[in-house]
Every structure is written in structure tokens, then in C-alpha cells.
Coordinates of C-alpha atoms in Angstrom, one line a residue:
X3 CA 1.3 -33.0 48.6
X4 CA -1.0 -30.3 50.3
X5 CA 1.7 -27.9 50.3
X6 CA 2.5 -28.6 46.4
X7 CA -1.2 -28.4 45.2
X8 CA -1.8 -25.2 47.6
X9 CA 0.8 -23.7 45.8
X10 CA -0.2 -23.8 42.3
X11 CA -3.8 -22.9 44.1
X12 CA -2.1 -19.4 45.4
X13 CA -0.3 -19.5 42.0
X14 CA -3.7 -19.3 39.7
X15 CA -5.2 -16.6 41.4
X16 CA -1.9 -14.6 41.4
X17 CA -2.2 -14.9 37.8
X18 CA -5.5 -14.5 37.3
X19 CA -5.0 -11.2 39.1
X20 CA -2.2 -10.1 36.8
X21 CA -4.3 -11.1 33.9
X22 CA -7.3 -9.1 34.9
X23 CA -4.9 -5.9 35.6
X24 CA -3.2 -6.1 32.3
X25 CA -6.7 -6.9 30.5
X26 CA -8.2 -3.9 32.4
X27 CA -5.1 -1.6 31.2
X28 CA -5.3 -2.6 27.5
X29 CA -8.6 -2.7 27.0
X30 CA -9.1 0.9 27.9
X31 CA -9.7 3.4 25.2
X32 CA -6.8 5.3 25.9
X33 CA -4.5 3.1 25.0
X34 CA -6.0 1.6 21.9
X35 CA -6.2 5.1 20.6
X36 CA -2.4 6.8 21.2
X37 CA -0.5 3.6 21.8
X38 CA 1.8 3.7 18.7
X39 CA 2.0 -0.3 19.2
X40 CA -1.1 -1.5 18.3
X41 CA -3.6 -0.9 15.8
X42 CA -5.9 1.8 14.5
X43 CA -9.5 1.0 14.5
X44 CA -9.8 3.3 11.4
X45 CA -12.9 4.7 9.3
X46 CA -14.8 1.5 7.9
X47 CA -17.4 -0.7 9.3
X48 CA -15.0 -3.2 8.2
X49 CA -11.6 -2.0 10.1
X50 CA -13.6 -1.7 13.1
X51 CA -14.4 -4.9 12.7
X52 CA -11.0 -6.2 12.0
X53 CA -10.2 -4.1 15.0
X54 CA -12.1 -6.1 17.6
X55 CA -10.8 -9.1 16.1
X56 CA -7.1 -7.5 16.9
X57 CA -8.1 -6.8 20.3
X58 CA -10.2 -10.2 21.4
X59 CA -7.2 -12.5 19.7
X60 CA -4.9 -10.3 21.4
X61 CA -6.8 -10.9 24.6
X62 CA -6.5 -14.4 24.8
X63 CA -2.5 -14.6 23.6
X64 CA -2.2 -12.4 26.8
X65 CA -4.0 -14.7 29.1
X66 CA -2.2 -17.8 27.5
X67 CA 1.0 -16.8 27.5
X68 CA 0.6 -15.3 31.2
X69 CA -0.7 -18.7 32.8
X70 CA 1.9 -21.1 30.6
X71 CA 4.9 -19.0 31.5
X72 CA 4.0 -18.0 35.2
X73 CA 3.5 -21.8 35.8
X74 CA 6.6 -22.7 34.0
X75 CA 8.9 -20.4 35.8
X76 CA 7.1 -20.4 39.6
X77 CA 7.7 -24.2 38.9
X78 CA 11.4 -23.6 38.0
X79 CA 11.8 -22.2 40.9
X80 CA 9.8 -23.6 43.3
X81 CA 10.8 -26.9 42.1
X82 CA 14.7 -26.5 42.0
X83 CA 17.4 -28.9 42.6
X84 CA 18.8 -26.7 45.5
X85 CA 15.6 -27.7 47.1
X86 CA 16.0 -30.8 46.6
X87 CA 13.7 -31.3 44.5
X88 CA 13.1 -34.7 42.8
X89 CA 11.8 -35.0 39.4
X90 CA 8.1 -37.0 38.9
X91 CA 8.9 -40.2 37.3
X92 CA 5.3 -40.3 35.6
X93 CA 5.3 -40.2 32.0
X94 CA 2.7 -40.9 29.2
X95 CA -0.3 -40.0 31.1
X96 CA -3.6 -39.8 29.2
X97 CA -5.2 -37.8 31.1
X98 CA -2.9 -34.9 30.4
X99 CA -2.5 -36.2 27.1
X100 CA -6.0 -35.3 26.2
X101 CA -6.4 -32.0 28.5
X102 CA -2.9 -30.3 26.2
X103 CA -5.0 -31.7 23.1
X104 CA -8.8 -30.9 23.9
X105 CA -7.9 -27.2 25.6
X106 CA -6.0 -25.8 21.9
X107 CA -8.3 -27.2 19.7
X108 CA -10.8 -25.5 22.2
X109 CA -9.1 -22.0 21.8
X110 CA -8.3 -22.1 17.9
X111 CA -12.2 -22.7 17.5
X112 CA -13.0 -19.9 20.1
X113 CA -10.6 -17.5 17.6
X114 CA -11.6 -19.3 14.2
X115 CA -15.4 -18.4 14.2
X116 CA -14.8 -14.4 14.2
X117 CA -12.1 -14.8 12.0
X118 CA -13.9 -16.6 9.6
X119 CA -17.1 -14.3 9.7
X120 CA -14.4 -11.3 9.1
X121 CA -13.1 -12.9 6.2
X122 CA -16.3 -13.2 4.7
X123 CA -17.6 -9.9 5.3
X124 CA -14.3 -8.6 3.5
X125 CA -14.5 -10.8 1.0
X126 CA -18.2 -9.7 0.2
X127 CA -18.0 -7.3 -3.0
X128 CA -21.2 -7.6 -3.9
X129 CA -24.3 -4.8 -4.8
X130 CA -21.1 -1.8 -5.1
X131 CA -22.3 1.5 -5.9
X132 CA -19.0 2.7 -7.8
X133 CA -16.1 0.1 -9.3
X134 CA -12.7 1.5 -9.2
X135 CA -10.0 -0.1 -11.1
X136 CA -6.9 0.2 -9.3
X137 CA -4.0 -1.1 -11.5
X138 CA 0.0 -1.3 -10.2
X139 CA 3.0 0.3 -12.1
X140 CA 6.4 0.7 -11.3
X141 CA 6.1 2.7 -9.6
X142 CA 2.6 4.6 -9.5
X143 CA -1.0 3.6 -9.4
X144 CA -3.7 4.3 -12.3
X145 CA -7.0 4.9 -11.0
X146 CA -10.2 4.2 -13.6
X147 CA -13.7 5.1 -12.3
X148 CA -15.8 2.4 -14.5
X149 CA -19.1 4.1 -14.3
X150 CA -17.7 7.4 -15.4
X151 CA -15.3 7.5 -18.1
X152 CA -12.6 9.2 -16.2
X153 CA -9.5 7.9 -15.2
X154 CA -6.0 9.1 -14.1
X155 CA -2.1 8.2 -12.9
X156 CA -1.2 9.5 -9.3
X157 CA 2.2 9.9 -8.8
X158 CA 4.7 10.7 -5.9
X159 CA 5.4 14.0 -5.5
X160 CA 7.8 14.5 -2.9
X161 CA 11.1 16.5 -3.7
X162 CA 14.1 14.9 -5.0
X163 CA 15.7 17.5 -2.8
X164 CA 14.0 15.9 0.5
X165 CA 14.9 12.1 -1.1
X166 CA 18.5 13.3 -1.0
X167 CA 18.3 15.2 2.3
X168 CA 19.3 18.3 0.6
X169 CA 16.2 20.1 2.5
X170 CA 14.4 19.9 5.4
X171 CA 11.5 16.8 5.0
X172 CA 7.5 18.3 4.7
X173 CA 5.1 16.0 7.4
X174 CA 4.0 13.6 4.1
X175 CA 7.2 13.0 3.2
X176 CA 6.9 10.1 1.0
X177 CA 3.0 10.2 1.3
X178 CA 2.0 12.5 -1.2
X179 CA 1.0 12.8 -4.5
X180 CA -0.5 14.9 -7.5
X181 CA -3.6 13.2 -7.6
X182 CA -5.3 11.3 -5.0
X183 CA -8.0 8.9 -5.4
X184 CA -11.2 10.5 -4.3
X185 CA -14.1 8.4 -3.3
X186 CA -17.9 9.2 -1.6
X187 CA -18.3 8.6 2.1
X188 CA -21.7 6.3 2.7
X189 CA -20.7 4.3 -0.4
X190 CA -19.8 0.5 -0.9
X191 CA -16.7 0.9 -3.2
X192 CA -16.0 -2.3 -5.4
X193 CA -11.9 -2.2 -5.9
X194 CA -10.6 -4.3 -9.5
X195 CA -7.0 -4.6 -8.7
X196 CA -4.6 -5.6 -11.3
X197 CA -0.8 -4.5 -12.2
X198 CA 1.3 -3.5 -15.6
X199 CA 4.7 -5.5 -14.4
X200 CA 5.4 -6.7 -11.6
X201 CA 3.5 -7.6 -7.7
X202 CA 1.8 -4.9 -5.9
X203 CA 0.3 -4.0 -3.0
X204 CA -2.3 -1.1 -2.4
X205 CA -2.7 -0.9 1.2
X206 CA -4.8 1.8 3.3
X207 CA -4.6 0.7 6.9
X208 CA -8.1 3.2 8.0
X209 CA -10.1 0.8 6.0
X210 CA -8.1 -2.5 6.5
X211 CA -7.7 -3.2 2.5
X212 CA -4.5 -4.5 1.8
X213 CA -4.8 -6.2 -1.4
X214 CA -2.2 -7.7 -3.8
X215 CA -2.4 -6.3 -7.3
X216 CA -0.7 -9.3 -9.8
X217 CA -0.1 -8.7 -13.3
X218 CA -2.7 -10.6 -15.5
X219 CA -4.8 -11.4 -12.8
X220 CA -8.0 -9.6 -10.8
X221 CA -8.5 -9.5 -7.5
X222 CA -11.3 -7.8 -5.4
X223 CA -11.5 -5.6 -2.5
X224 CA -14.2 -3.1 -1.2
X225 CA -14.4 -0.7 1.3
X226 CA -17.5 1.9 3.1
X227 CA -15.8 5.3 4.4
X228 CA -18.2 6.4 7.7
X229 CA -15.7 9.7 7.5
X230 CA -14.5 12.5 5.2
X231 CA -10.9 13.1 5.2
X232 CA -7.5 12.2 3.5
X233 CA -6.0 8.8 4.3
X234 CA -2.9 7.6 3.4
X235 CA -0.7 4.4 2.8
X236 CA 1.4 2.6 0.2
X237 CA 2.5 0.0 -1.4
X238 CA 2.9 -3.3 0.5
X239 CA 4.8 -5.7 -1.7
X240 CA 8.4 -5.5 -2.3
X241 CA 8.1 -4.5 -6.1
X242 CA 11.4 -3.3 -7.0
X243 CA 14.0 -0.4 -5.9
X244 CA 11.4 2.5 -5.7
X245 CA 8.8 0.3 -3.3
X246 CA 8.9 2.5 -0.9
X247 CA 8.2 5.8 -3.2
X248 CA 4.6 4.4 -4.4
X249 CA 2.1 6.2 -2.0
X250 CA -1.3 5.6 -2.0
X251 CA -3.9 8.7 -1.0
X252 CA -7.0 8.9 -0.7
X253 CA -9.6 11.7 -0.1
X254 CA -13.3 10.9 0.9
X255 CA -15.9 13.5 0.0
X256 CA -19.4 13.7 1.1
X257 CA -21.6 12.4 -1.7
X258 CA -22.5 15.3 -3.2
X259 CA -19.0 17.1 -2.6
X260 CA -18.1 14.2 -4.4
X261 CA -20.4 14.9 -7.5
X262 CA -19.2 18.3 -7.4
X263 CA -15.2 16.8 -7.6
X264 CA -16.2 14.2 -10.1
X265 CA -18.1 16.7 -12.9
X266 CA -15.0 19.2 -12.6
X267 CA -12.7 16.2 -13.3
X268 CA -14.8 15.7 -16.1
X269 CA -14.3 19.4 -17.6
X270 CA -10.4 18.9 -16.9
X271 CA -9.9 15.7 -18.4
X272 CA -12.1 17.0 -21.8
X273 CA -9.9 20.5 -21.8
X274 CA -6.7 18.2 -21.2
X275 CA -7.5 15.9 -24.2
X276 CA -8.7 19.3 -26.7
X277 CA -5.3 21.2 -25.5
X278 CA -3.5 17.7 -26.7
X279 CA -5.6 18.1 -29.7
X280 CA -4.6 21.4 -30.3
X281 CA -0.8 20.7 -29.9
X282 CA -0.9 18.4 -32.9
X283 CA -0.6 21.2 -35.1
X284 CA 1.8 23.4 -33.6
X285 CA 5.7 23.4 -33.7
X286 CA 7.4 23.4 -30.7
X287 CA 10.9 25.6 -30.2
X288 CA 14.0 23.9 -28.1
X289 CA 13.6 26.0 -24.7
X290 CA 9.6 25.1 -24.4
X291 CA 10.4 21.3 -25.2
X292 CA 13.6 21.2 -23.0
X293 CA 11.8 22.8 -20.1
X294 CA 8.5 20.8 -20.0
X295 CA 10.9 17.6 -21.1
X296 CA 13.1 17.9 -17.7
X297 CA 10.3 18.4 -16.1
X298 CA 8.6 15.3 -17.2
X299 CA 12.2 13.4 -16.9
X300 CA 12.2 14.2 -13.0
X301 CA 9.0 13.2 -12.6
X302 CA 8.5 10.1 -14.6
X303 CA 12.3 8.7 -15.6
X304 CA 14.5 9.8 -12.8
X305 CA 13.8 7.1 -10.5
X306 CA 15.5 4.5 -13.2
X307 CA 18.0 6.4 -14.9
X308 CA 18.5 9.0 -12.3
X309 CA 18.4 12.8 -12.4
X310 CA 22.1 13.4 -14.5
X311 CA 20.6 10.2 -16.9
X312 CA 23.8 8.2 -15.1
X313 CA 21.6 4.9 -14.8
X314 CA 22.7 2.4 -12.7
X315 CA 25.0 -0.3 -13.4
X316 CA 23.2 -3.7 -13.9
X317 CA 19.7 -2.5 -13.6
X318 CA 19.0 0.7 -15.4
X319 CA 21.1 1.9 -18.6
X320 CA 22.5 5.3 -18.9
X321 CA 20.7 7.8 -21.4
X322 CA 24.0 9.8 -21.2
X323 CA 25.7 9.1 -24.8
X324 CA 23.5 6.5 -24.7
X325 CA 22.7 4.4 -28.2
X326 CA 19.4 4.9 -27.7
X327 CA 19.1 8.7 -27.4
X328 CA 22.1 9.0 -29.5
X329 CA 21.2 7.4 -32.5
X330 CA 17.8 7.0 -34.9
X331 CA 14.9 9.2 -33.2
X332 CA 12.1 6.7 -34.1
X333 CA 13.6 3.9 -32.4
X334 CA 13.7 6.2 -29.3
X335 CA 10.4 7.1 -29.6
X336 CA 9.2 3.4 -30.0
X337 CA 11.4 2.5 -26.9
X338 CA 9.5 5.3 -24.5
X339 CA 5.9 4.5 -26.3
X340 CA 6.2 0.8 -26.2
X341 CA 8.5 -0.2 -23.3
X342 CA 11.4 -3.0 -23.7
X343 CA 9.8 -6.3 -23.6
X344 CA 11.7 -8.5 -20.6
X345 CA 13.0 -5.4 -19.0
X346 CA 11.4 -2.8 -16.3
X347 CA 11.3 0.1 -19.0
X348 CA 7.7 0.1 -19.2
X349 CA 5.6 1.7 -21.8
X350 CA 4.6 5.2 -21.6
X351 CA 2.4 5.8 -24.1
X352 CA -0.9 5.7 -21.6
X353 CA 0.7 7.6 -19.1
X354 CA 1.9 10.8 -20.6
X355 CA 0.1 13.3 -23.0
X356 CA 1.8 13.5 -26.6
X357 CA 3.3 17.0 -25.3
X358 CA 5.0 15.4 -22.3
X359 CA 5.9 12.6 -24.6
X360 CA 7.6 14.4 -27.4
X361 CA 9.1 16.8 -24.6
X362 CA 11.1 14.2 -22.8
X363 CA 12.3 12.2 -25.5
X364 CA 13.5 15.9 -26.9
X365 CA 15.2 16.4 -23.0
X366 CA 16.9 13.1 -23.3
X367 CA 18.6 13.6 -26.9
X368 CA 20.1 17.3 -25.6
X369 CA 20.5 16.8 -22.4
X370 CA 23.8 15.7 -20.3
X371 CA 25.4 16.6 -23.6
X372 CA 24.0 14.8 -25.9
X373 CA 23.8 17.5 -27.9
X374 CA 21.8 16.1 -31.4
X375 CA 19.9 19.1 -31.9
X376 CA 16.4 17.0 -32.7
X377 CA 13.1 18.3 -31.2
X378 CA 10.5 16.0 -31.8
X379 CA 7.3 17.3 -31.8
X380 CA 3.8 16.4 -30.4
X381 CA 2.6 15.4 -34.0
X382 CA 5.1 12.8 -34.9
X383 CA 4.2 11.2 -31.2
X384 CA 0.8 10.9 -32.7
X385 CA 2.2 9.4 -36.1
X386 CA 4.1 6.8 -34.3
X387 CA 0.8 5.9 -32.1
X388 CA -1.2 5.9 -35.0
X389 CA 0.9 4.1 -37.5
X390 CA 1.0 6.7 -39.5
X391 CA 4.5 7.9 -40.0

């Protein structure tokens, strides 16, 4: 019996000492910061926070599963039948009973109480000094500053060419896009998020938001960027074939590089909307439209009916001698302005200027021969938004 209870003595400090070797290896900065196995404490009061948590949970699943399993296997073999070893013929012993209940409850508490206060702290969206609504479409993400009037679609902007490995692949392959959301460092940043169609994610792991975005419902995130620079990440729900083409980036000003940003986007956004103005009244010739139309096609309808207007079979329909772009030109336009209701055409009458409208619907009835000769113009997108045709 001596022998047997020194054993496990020399076995708990032999653990211990493992434990506190391991413990003194993770825990050093260098390999929190370039191990590409754990996580990044990021750029946020918050992700720091969320950090720590990380680490101290981490902590103790190390030193659990260290003492369970070197007891369980020294036993196994210290203990084996070779040895002659004879099983203990105890059983239902309260005693242990209540030490293998009383020492997990012990530990979930220990993790529970930082967990909780992180969760509150992240949940807190209260006194923001900018509100961003962040809504989800497949497969892109509209960005609306509420205390500014200005709002905007970023979109992917990586090369078919690289999708199809027909070129060598740039560093952001897949994380990059025309226009990033930019935000102020120092800031608290109230997120609305929301969605067009189906489930989405918008995820940044520097500041430790991951939020779903459901259609027809609101939920709330907020984040505090200590650092200028671009971040990057994506979408984190599964939301249909082009999931993994719906980047999310984000660039982080100082406040009043941010001011600066924000009263150019201004300008752009007015000049944008009088150039749309102007191209009411102005007829458009075949080469312009076709140009600016395949353009627009590559960048907005591509991913659905693919670049030769081929579709796919059971989930996207062709545009190549296609009803639709074959036959009446109002119904097409209806279909691109209004979406098909129970399907994933969505509508595209927010998310394109009357130019780019009238453009691709003119791409889609000449292209791939389809031959019909129409050019529809900018002003007859405006009739049909209007209700004026």
C-alpha cells in the first residue's frame, strides 16, 4: 500500500512538472504571436479581451487533460495484468462520488465568471459614436453610415482569371474588394446587421465580431479600433455557392483622416448621382452599352449565370437563348429591377446605377448570340423605377 500511494505521490509532481513546462512554453509571447495555431489577440479592447479568455481556458484544458490522462495511463501500466495486478473490488464509494462532482462544478464556475463578463462587455452597444448598418447579400455587403447620409455596396474584386487559376494568385486573393468599409480609430462603432436573402456572417477576427446577419431581423455588434490599418475577413455562414467569395475589409483611419475620407465620399456619391442624372437624357450607342454591360455582367451576374451566360443546371438558368433575354424587354427589365420572388435572382435596382442597369440588360439580349439588336437606355430604367413607362 506504501509503494502504491508513493507512486501516484512521484506521479503528481511528474506532472505537475510537465504542466508547468508546457504552461511556461505557451504562455510566452512568442508563441501567442507567430504560432499559426492559436489565436490573434487583434486590435480591440474587446479581442484582447476575448484573447485572455482564449489563453486562461486554454490553460486549464491543458492542466486537466495532462493530470486525467497521465493518471489513467501510468495506472494502465503500472497496474497491468502481467503484473499481476488485481482489480479493487470497491464500488459506489461516496467519497469519490462527490470529489468527480464537487471538483467540475468547481472548474466550470472558475471558467463561467470571465466568460460571462466577456459576453456582456460585447454585448454592450450602448452610447456609439457612429451606427453602421451592415446588411447581407448574395453575395456582397451594403454598408450605410446612419449619421451621414452616405452609403455603398463593396464587392469582391479578385480576377475571374485567378478563380480559374488561369494566372498567378495576388496575396488577397479572395480578400479584396472595390470598397472597404472605413471606420475612425478611438471610436465605439454600433454595427445594425441585417440581410436581403438568405444567413450571413460578417466576421473580422482583429476585433472578435463575428455576427450573424438574418433576413428580417437586427442584431447588434460593436467594436473600438486602438490601430489604423486594413483588416480583413469574410463571411462566416454557409450562405450559398459563392460563400467563400464575400470578403469583408475594413480600413481604420485616424479620426480626422477619417473626416477627410468621409467629406470626399460625400463629393463622389453627389457627382455619381448628378452623372446618373445627366445620363437620363442621353442615348446610348451599342459598343458603349455592350462594353460597360459586360463589365457590369462580370462583376455582378457572373457568379450565377457564369461568364458565357451558361447557368448551371438546377440552380441558375441560362441567359443564353434564354426566354427571358430573348423575348419582351420590359419583362427583362422588371426581372433584373425586381428580383424573382422564391428564387436567389435578387433585385438589382439598389445596387446598380440606371447606366449599369440599362448596360447589362443591353449585354445580356446581344450577347452569347442572342443577337436582338435592343439597347435599352438609362431613361427607360428610370421609367420602369418610376412607374412611368
Amino acid at each position: 500500500m506504501d509503494n502504491f500511494e508513493g507512486g501516484y505521490v512521484r506521479l503528481f509532481k511528474l506532472i505537475i512538472k510537465i504542466n508547468t513546462f508546457l504552461l511556461g512554453i505557451i504562455s510566452t509571447p512568442l508563441f501567442a504571436q507567430q504560432s499559426n495555431f492559436n489565436m490573434t489577440e487583434g486590435v480591440t479592447g474587446i479581442s484582447n479581451t476575448v484573447y485572455s479568455l482564449h489563453m486562461t481556458i486554454l490553460y486549464i484544458c491543458i492542466v486537466i487533460a495532462l493530470i486525467v490522462f497521465g493518471i489513467m495511463f501510468w495506472s494502465l501500466y503500472k497496474h497491468r495484468k502481467s503484473k499481476g495486478a488485481v482489480a479493487a473490488s470497491f464500488h459506489e464509494s461516496t467519497t469519490v462520488e462527490i470529489i468527480w462532482t464537487a471538483i467540475p462544478i468547481v472548474i466550470l464556475i472558475v471558467m463561467a465568471i470571465p466568460s460571462t463578463q466577456a459576453l456582456i462587455l460585447m454585448e454592450d452597444t450602448k452610447e456609439a459614436d457612429i451606427t453602421i448598418q451592415i446588411t447581407g447579400s448574395q453575395w456582397k455587403w451594403h454598408y450605410r453610415y446612419f449619421d451621414h447620409d452616405l452609403e455603398f455596396y463593396s464587392r469582391l474584386t479578385t480576377s475571374q482569371a485567378e478563380i480559374n487559376n488561369e494566372v498567378e494568385k495576388q496575396p488577397h486573393y479572395l480578400k479584396e474588394v472595390d470598397k472597404p468599409l472605413v471606420l475612425p480609430t478611438g471610436k465605439k462603432i454600433r454595427f445594425l446587421m441585417t440581410a436581403d436573402d438568405v444567413i450571413h456572417s460578417w466576421w473580422v477576427p482583429a476585433f472578435a465580431v463575428k455576427k450573424d446577419a438574418n433576413p428580417g431581423f437586427i442584431n447588434e455588434a460593436w467594436t473600438k479600433i486602438d490601430t489604423p490599418g486594413t483588416y480583413r475577413g469574410q463571411c462566416a455562414e454557409l450562405c450559398g455557392k459563392d460563400h467563400g467569395f464575400m470578403p469583408v475589409v475594413v480600413t481604420a483611419l485616424e479620426p480626422e483622416a477619417f473626416d477627410d475620407w468621409l467629406a470626399q465620399a460625400k463629393v463622389d456619391a453627389k457627382q455619381a448621382l448628378q452623372a446618373e442624372q445627366q445620363s437620363l437624357t442621353k442615348t446610348m450607342d451599342m459598343p458603349t452599352m455592350m462594353t460597360l454591360g459586360e463589365e457590369v455582367y462580370n462583376q455582378a451576374c457572373a457568379a450565377c449565370h457564369q461568364t458565357g451566360g451558361q447557368g448551371i443546371t438546377g440552380a441558375f438558368p441560362a441567359l443564353q437563348n434564354s426566354p427571358v433575354a430573348l423575348g419582351d424587354v420590359n419583362k427583362h427589365i422588371s426581372v433584373v429591377l425586381d428580383g424573382v420572388s422564391g428564387t436567389a435572382m435578387a433585385s438589382f435596382a439598389k445596387q446598380l446605377s440606371k447606366k449599369e442597369l440599362a448596360a447589362v440588360i443591353t449585354y445580356e439580349r446581344n450577347a452569347w448570340g442572342n443577337n436582338t439588336g435592343d439597347i435599352v437606355q438609362p431613361s427607360q430604367i428610370d421609367a420602369a423605377l418610376t412607374g412611368s413607362n
